[in-house]
Amino acid sequence: MDTNTQVDDALRVCREVFAAKLGDYGASWRIMRPESVTDQIFIKAKRIRSLQIKGRSEVGEGILPEFMAIVNYAIVGIIQLRHGFVDTKDIEPGEAIGWYDTVVDEARELLHRKNHDYDEAWRGMRVASYVDFILTKIERIKEIEYHGGATVVSEGIESNYLDVLNYSIFGIIKLTE
């Protein structure tokens, strides 16, 4: 299977989970400030790393669902940066899916361009490295958040969320090959 198809398949599964959760909870995530989204991604990445190191789960949930959650939280983070946070749910699931799809389309295009330039280097990497890179990106995002979103020469928060999303997609692909 080619990379584009694998990326599309991974994103489709993540979207299915996102849509199902919208059915259960609505767009309750709209109340989250971007910093809270960043912390949620941090928690998920730390759990993956912990499971990789310990080799077992006490609650029975594996690594793959955590990578999918990171994809979805990265998308939520971008949505929150673009649309702001609110005090109560302010959109219906259909609008949330529309925002989600917009971010996914942009992320997919960026992933394809980067994959071209890097000549699929991610295929030679280990899944553990994706997690370490995600955790590094989260630390960078936190620093930028501490500085009110301002950077001097570095990419901003949204770019880092997109990188987190991409590394998570690579993890999903590797774990499902």
mmCIF file of C-alpha atoms in Angstrom, residues 57-154:
data_model
loop_
_atom_site.group_PDB
_atom_site.id
_atom_site.type_symbol
_atom_site.label_atom_id
_atom_site.label_comp_id
_atom_site.label_asym_id
_atom_site.label_seq_id
_atom_site.Cartn_x
_atom_site.Cartn_y
_atom_site.Cartn_z
ATOM 1 C CA SER A 57 -1.052 -1.973 30.348
ATOM 2 C CA GLU A 58 -2.917 -2.208 33.645
ATOM 3 C CA VAL A 59 -6.147 -0.839 32.139
ATOM 4 C CA GLY A 60 -6.119 -2.893 28.949
ATOM 5 C CA GLU A 61 -6.012 -0.036 26.458
ATOM 6 C CA GLY A 62 -3.158 -0.098 24.014
ATOM 7 C CA ILE A 63 -0.909 2.316 22.197
ATOM 8 C CA LEU A 64 -2.842 2.571 18.933
ATOM 9 C CA PRO A 65 -5.922 4.273 20.462
ATOM 10 C CA GLU A 66 -3.631 6.779 22.162
ATOM 11 C CA PHE A 67 -2.025 7.754 18.840
ATOM 12 C CA MET A 68 -5.516 8.202 17.400
ATOM 13 C CA ALA A 69 -6.463 10.379 20.371
ATOM 14 C CA ILE A 70 -3.351 12.504 19.827
ATOM 15 C CA VAL A 71 -4.340 13.030 16.189
ATOM 16 C CA ASN A 72 -7.797 14.146 17.259
ATOM 17 C CA TYR A 73 -6.547 16.393 20.066
ATOM 18 C CA ALA A 74 -4.022 18.010 17.732
ATOM 19 C CA ILE A 75 -6.895 18.809 15.384
ATOM 20 C CA VAL A 76 -8.950 20.125 18.297
ATOM 21 C CA GLY A 77 -5.980 22.261 19.333
ATOM 22 C CA ILE A 78 -5.786 23.828 15.885
ATOM 23 C CA ILE A 79 -9.540 24.418 15.878
ATOM 24 C CA GLN A 80 -9.321 26.081 19.281
ATOM 25 C CA LEU A 81 -6.458 28.310 18.136
ATOM 26 C CA ARG A 82 -8.466 29.394 15.109
ATOM 27 C CA HIS A 83 -11.912 29.737 16.686
ATOM 28 C CA GLY A 84 -11.127 30.414 20.330
ATOM 29 C CA PHE A 85 -12.516 28.604 23.335
ATOM 30 C CA VAL A 86 -15.961 29.133 24.831
ATOM 31 C CA ASP A 87 -17.710 28.610 28.146
ATOM 32 C CA THR A 88 -20.286 26.135 26.812
ATOM 33 C CA LYS A 89 -20.756 24.016 23.718
ATOM 34 C CA ASP A 90 -21.506 26.477 20.944
ATOM 35 C CA ILE A 91 -21.593 24.328 17.817
ATOM 36 C CA GLU A 92 -23.454 21.293 16.615
ATOM 37 C CA PRO A 93 -21.655 18.108 15.629
ATOM 38 C CA GLY A 94 -22.054 18.864 11.910
ATOM 39 C CA GLU A 95 -20.205 22.160 12.237
ATOM 40 C CA ALA A 96 -17.523 20.517 14.376
ATOM 41 C CA ILE A 97 -17.000 17.865 11.682
ATOM 42 C CA GLY A 98 -16.705 20.623 9.081
ATOM 43 C CA TRP A 99 -13.984 22.353 11.086
ATOM 44 C CA TYR A 100 -12.294 18.985 11.659
ATOM 45 C CA ASP A 101 -12.331 18.168 7.946
ATOM 46 C CA THR A 102 -10.826 21.555 7.064
ATOM 47 C CA VAL A 103 -7.880 20.942 9.391
ATOM 48 C CA VAL A 104 -7.473 17.366 8.146
ATOM 49 C CA ASP A 105 -7.342 18.517 4.529
ATOM 50 C CA GLU A 106 -4.609 21.039 5.365
ATOM 51 C CA ALA A 107 -2.702 18.524 7.501
ATOM 52 C CA ARG A 108 -2.897 15.858 4.794
ATOM 53 C CA GLU A 109 -1.502 18.256 2.197
ATOM 54 C CA LEU A 110 1.353 19.295 4.506
ATOM 55 C CA LEU A 111 2.148 15.676 5.344
ATOM 56 C CA HIS A 112 2.326 14.788 1.649
ATOM 57 C CA ARG A 113 4.637 17.729 0.912
ATOM 58 C CA LYS A 114 6.930 16.957 3.846
ATOM 59 C CA ASN A 115 6.916 13.255 3.015
ATOM 60 C CA HIS A 116 8.075 14.146 -0.480
ATOM 61 C CA ASP A 117 10.886 16.391 0.782
ATOM 62 C CA TYR A 118 12.043 13.964 3.474
ATOM 63 C CA ASP A 119 11.764 10.991 1.104
ATOM 64 C CA GLU A 120 9.742 8.917 3.568
ATOM 65 C CA ALA A 121 12.480 8.975 6.210
ATOM 66 C CA TRP A 122 9.798 8.210 8.833
ATOM 67 C CA ARG A 123 9.617 4.643 7.534
ATOM 68 C CA GLY A 124 13.139 4.008 8.847
ATOM 69 C CA MET A 125 12.301 5.384 12.287
ATOM 70 C CA ARG A 126 11.067 3.534 15.334
ATOM 71 C CA VAL A 127 7.658 4.172 16.887
ATOM 72 C CA ALA A 128 9.400 5.107 20.143
ATOM 73 C CA SER A 129 11.088 7.983 18.325
ATOM 74 C CA TYR A 130 7.731 9.342 17.169
ATOM 75 C CA VAL A 131 6.645 9.474 20.802
ATOM 76 C CA ASP A 132 9.845 11.217 21.871
ATOM 77 C CA PHE A 133 9.430 13.750 19.065
ATOM 78 C CA ILE A 134 5.809 14.345 20.080
ATOM 79 C CA LEU A 135 6.886 14.950 23.666
ATOM 80 C CA THR A 136 9.577 17.343 22.432
ATOM 81 C CA LYS A 137 7.016 19.217 20.342
ATOM 82 C CA ILE A 138 4.733 19.443 23.377
ATOM 83 C CA GLU A 139 7.544 21.001 25.416
ATOM 84 C CA ARG A 140 8.074 23.512 22.616
ATOM 85 C CA ILE A 141 4.357 24.295 22.486
ATOM 86 C CA LYS A 142 4.323 24.832 26.261
ATOM 87 C CA GLU A 143 7.206 27.284 26.000
ATOM 88 C CA ILE A 144 5.445 29.199 23.239
ATOM 89 C CA GLU A 145 2.260 29.216 25.324
ATOM 90 C CA TYR A 146 4.232 30.588 28.292
ATOM 91 C CA HIS A 147 5.351 33.398 25.964
ATOM 92 C CA GLY A 148 1.788 34.219 24.952
ATOM 93 C CA GLY A 149 2.167 32.552 21.557
ATOM 94 C CA ALA A 150 5.056 34.757 20.480
ATOM 95 C CA THR A 151 8.128 33.341 18.768
ATOM 96 C CA VAL A 152 11.230 35.016 17.369
ATOM 97 C CA VAL A 153 12.456 32.522 14.775
ATOM 98 C CA SER A 154 10.544 29.331 15.522
#
